[in-house]
XYZ file of C-alpha atoms in Angstrom:
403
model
C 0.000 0.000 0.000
C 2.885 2.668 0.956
C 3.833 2.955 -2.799
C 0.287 3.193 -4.715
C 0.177 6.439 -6.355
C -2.617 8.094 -8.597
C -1.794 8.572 -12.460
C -0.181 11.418 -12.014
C 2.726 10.504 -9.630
C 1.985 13.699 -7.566
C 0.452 11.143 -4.462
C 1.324 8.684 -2.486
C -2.142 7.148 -0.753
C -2.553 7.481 3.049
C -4.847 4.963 2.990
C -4.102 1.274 4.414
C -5.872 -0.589 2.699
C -7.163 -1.343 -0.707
C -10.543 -3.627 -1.395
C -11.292 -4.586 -4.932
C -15.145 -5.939 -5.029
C -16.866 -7.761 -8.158
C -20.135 -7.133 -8.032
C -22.640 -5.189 -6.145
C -23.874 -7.819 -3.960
C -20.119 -8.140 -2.288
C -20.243 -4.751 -2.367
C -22.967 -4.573 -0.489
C -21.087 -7.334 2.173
C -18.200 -5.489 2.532
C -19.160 -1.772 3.130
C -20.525 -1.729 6.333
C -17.332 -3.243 7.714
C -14.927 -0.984 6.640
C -15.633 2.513 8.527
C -13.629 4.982 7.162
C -13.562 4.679 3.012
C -13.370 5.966 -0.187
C -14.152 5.161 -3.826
C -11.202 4.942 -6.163
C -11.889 4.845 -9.394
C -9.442 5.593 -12.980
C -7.138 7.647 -9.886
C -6.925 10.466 -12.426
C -7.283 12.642 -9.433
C -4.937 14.938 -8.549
C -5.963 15.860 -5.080
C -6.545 13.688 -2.011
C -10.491 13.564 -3.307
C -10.060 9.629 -3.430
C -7.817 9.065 -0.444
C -8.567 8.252 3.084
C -6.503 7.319 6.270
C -8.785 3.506 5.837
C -9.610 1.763 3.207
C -9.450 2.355 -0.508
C -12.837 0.776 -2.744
C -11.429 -0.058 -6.078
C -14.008 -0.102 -8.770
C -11.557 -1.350 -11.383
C -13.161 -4.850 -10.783
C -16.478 -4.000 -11.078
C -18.959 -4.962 -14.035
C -18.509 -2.031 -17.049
C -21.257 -3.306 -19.061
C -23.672 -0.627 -20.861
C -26.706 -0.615 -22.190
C -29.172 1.958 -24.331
C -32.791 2.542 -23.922
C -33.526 4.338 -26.733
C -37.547 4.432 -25.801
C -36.491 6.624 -22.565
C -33.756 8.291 -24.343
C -30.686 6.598 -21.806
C -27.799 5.026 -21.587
C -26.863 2.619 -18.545
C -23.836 2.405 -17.094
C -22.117 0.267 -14.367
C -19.821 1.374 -12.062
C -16.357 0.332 -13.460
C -17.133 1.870 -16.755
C -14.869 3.924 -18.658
C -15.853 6.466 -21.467
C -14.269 4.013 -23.663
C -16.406 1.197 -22.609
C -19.697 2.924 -23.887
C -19.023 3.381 -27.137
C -19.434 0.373 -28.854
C -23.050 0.524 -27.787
C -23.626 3.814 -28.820
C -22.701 3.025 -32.042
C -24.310 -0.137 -32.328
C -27.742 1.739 -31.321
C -26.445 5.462 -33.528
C -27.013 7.166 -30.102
C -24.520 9.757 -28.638
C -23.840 11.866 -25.893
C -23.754 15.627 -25.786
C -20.032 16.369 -24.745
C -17.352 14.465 -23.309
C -13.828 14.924 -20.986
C -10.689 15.431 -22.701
C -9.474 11.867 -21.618
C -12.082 8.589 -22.889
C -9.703 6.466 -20.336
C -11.594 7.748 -16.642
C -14.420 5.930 -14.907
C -17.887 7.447 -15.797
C -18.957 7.213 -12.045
C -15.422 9.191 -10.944
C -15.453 11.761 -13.655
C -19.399 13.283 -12.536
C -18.713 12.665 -8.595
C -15.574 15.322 -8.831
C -17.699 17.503 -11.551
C -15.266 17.283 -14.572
C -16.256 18.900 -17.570
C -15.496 19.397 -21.341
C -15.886 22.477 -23.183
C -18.313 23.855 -25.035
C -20.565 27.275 -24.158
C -23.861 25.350 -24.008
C -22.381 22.142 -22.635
C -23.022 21.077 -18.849
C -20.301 19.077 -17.153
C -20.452 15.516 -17.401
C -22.409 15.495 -14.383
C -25.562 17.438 -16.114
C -26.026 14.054 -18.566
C -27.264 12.109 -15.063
C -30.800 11.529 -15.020
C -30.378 8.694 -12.839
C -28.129 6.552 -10.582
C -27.466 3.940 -8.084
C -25.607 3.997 -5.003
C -24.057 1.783 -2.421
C -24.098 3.879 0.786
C -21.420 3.003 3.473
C -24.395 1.367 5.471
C -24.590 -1.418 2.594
C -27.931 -0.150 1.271
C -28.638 0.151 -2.573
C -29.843 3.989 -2.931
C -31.613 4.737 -6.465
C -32.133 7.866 -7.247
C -34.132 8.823 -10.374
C -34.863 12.891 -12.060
C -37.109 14.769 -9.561
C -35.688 13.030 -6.487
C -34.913 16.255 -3.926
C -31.121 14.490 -3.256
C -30.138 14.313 -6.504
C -28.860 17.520 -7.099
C -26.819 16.558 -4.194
C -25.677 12.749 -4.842
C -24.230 13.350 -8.145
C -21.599 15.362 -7.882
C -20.625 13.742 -4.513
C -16.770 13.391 -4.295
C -17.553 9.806 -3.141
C -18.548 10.706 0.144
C -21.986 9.040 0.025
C -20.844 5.302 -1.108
C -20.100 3.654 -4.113
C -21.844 4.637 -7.273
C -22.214 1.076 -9.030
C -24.825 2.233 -12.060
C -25.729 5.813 -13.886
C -28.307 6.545 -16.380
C -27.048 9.040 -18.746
C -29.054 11.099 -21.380
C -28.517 10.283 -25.079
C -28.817 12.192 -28.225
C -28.468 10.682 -31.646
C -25.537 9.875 -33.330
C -23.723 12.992 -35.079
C -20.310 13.617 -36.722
C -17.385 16.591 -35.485
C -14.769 17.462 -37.322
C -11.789 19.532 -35.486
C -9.977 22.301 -36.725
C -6.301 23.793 -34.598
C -5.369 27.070 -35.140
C -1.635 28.641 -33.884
C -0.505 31.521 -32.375
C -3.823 33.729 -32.318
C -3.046 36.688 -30.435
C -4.374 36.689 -26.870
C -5.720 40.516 -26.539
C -7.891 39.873 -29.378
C -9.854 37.119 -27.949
C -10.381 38.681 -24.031
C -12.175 41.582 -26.244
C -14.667 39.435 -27.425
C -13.926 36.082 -25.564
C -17.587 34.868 -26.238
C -16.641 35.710 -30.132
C -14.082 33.254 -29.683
C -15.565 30.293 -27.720
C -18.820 30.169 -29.540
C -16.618 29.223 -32.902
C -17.752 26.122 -32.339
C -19.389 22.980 -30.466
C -16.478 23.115 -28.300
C -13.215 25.038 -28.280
C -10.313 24.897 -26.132
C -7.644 27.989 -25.452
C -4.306 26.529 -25.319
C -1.282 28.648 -23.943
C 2.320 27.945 -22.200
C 2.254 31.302 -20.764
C 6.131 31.304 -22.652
C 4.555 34.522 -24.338
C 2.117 36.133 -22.176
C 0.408 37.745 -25.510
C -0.156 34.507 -28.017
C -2.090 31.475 -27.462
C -0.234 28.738 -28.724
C -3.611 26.636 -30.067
C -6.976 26.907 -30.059
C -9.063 23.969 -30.983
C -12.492 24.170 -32.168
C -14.803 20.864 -32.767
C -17.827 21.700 -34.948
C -20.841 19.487 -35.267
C -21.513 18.271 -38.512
C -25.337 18.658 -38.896
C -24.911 22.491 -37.704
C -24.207 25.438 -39.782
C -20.420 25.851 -39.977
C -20.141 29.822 -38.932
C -16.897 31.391 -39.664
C -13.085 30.583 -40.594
C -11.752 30.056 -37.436
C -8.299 30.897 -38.429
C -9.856 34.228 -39.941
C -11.637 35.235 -36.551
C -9.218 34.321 -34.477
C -6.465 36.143 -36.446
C -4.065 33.102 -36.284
C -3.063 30.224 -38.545
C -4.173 26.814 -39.053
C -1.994 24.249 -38.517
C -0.011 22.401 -40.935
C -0.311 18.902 -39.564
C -2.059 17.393 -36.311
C -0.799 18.679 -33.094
C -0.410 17.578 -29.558
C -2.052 20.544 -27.099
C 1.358 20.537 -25.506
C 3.778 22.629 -28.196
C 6.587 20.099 -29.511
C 5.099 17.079 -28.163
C 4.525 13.813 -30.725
C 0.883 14.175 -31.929
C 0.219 10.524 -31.917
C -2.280 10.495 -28.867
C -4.353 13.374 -30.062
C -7.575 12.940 -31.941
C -7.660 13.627 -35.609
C -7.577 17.083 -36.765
C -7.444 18.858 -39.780
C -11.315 19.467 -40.078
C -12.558 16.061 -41.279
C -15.557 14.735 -40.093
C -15.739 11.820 -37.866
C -17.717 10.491 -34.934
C -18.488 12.300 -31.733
C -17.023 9.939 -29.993
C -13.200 10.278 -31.760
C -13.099 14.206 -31.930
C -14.629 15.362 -28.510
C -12.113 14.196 -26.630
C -8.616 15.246 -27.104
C -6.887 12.302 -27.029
C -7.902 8.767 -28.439
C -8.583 6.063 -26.274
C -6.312 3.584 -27.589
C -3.101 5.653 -26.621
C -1.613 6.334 -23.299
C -2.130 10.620 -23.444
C 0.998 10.545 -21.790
C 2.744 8.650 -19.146
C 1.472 10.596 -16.399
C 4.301 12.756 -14.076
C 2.281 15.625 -14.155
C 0.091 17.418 -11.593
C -3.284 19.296 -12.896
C -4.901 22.390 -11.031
C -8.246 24.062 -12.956
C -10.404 26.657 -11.045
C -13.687 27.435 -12.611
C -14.558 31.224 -12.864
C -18.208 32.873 -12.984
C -18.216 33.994 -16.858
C -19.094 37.673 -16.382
C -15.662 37.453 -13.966
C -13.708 35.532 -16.684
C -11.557 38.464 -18.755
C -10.660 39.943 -15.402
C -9.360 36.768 -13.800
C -7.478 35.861 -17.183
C -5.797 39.012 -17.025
C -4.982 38.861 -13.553
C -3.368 35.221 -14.298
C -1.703 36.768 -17.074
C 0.306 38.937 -14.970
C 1.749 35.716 -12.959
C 3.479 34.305 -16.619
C 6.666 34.910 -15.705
C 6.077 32.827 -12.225
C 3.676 30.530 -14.749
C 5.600 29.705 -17.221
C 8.531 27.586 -15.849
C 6.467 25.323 -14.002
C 3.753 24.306 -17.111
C 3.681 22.022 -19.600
C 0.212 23.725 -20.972
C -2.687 25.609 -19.238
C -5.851 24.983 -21.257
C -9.315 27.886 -21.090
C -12.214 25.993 -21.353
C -16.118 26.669 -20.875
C -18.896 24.777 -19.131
C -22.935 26.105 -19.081
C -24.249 26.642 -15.609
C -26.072 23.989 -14.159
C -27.872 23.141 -10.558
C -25.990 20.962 -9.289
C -24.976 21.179 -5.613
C -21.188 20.889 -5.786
C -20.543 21.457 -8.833
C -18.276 24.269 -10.282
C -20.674 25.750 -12.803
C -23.833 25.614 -9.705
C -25.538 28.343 -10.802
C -23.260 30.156 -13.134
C -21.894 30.169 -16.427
C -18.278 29.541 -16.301
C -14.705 29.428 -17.815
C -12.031 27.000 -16.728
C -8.351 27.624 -16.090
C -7.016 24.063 -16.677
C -2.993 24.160 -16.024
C -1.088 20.911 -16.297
C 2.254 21.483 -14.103
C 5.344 19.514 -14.613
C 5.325 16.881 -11.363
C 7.377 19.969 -9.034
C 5.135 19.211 -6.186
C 7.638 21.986 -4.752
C 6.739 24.974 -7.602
C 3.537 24.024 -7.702
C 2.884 24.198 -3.875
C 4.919 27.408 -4.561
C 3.324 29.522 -6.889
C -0.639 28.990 -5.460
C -0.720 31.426 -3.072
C -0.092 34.120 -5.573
C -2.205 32.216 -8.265
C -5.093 31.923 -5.939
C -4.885 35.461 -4.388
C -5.534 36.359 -7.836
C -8.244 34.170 -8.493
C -9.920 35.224 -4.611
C -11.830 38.628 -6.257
C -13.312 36.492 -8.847
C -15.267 33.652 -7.017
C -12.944 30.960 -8.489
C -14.281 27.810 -7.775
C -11.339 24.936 -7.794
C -12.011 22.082 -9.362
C -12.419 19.133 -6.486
C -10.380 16.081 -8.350
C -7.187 18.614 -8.585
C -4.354 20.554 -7.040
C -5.434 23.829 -4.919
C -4.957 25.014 -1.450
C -7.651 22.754 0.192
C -7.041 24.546 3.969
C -7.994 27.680 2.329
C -11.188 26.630 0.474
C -13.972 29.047 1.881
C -16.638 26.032 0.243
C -19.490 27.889 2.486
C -18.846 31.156 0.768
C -18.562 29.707 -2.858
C -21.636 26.908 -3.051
C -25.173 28.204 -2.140
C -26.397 24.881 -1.179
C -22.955 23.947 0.970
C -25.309 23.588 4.024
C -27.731 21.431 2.295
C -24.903 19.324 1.049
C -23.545 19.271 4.906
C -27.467 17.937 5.646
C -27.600 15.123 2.745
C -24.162 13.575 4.361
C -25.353 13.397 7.736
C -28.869 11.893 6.529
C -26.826 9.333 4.850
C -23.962 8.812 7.059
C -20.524 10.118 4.913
């Protein structure tokens, strides 16, 4: 146990122990006998979300299967599911979902408890696709909880402190096509004077910048549906240039792991993600912050980051300006509010890192910066009371079910 780390290398686990159950009923068994616990799922977390002075719940060994009700407009999903694992049956029944992460290789159940997102202006975080799902709560009892529920809002975006999620129902759309288009060095004052200009280029775009040059992005990518009018050149309205051959969002880095550029069309499921699911993104080493910013707040906070570069820069290997709609989710960054994400992948300087946040986050502390709850951020300084309108209800739902 002393030498399990998450994916990134950036922890070691405090916890003691490590269970691995195989089904639900054993899940079931073993709950009630552990006291303290946590779920682990993909352990693409970055911050001690997952971890626990007990015992560790693996869900690696738990059934993945999925399945799509096309009459209720669902998909199914077990508890040890990837993003990867759903998509042969969403193409075998031509249904799709909205929006996806950057990475197809996390657990479905991890990646909505700790609210991660994609990008796109009218895109809710994975979490939003939920209409239903099924919990084992640390007293052994199998919770479901279906739309209209009161604790929903609450359960999904959870940060495993309720149980076990072992199934989700998540809303499907059908099938469509994206193609994705990367555009270089588009000059950064341009697009925080009409930042919604830029985002709304497409179904989802991504701002992609080193910091090296505090005044050039280094990439933007934009992923436009198919069956939706095209809108502009986005080289042309972003005032950059497209790029001459597929691209990793990290500047120099061998393109092989990213998804297929270029502009031409393919499915949803290939182009919404950044990287394909049948290469390793990268071999971890890293550590990942992202705070999520109230939109109306966003140009100010960008510029105030902007100002850090020279602090910024050493430490990065990218930082990445994404958007996510608002939703009502209790925990979740977007509760309430439109907003933008400042993604920054560090190199694994647990020392820099732990460094530079004060000054990053006393930037961010004007702005109502939410961080994001599977990564790096000053978690003794996290006013949650202050920053989540329903923090007390949230407080309520744990002691009614005993996390």
């Amino acid at each position: 146990m002393s030498t399990r780390t998450n994916w990134g290398g950036n922890l070691r686990y405090a916890a003691t122990r490590l269970v691995e159950p195989v089904s639900v009923a054993q899940l079931q068994e073993v709950l009630p006998t552990l006291g303290a616990a946590r779920a682990l799922g993909s352990r693409h977390s970055f911050s001690r979300v997952a971890d626990t002075p007990g015992v560790q719940v693996s869900t690696a060994s738990l059934p993945r299967s999925a399945s799509v009700d096309r009459d209720r407009g669902v998909l199914r999903v077990e508890g040890g599911a990837r993003y990867s694992d759903l998509v042969p049956e969403l193409d075998r029944t031509c249904t799709a979902l909205a929006n996806l992460a950057s990475l197809p290789h996390i657990t479905v159940a991890g990646a909505v408890a700790t609210g991660t997102h994609g990008s796109g202006d009218a895109l809710g975080s994975l979490a939003t696709q939920v209409t239903a799902l099924e919990i084992v709560g640390w007293d052994g009892e199998l919770r479901r909880l279906a739309a209209g529920h009161p604790d929903l809002p609450g359960a999904v975006v959870s940060l495993g402190r309720l149980g076990v999620v072992t199934a989700l129902e998540l809303a499907v759309e059908p099938t469509y096509e994206v193609g994705q288009t990367v555009v270089e060095q588009v000059p950064l004052d341009a697009v925080l004077d009409d930042l919604d200009a830029a985002t709304s280029l497409g179904h989802s775009v991504s701002l992609f910048t080193t910091w090296a040059d505090p005044d050039v992005l280094d990439q933007v990518w934009v992923k436009r549906r198919t069956d939706r009018p095209a809108g502009p050149d986005p080289a042309t309205a972003l005032g950059g240039r497209p790029a001459d051959g597929p691209r990793h969002p990290i500047p120099g880095v061998d393109p092989a792991p990213a998804t297929r550029q270029g502009g031409v069309p393919g499915p949803w499921w290939s182009r919404l993600p950044h990287f394909r699911a049948d290469h390793v993104p990268s071999a971890g080493r890293e550590i990942q912050s992202e705070w999520l910013l109230p939109r109306p707040h966003a140009v100010a906070a960008l510029e105030a980051v902007r100002g850090l570069a020279d602090r910024l820069a050493p430490l990065l290997q990218v930082c990445e300006i994404r958007t996510v709609a608002a939703d009502d989710l209790w925990l979740s960054g977007a509760s309430g509010t439109d907003v933008v994400g400042l993604h920054l992948t560090w190199h694994l300087d647990p020392e820099g890192v732990a460094a530079v946040l004060p000054a990053l986050e006393a930037r961010l502390a004007p702005f109502a910066a939410r961080p994001h709850w599977g990564k790096v951020h000053r978690e003794e300084e996290l006013d949650a009371a202050a920053l989540y309108p329903r923090w007390a209800d949230w407080q309520d739902l744990l002691r009614r079910w005993g996390g």
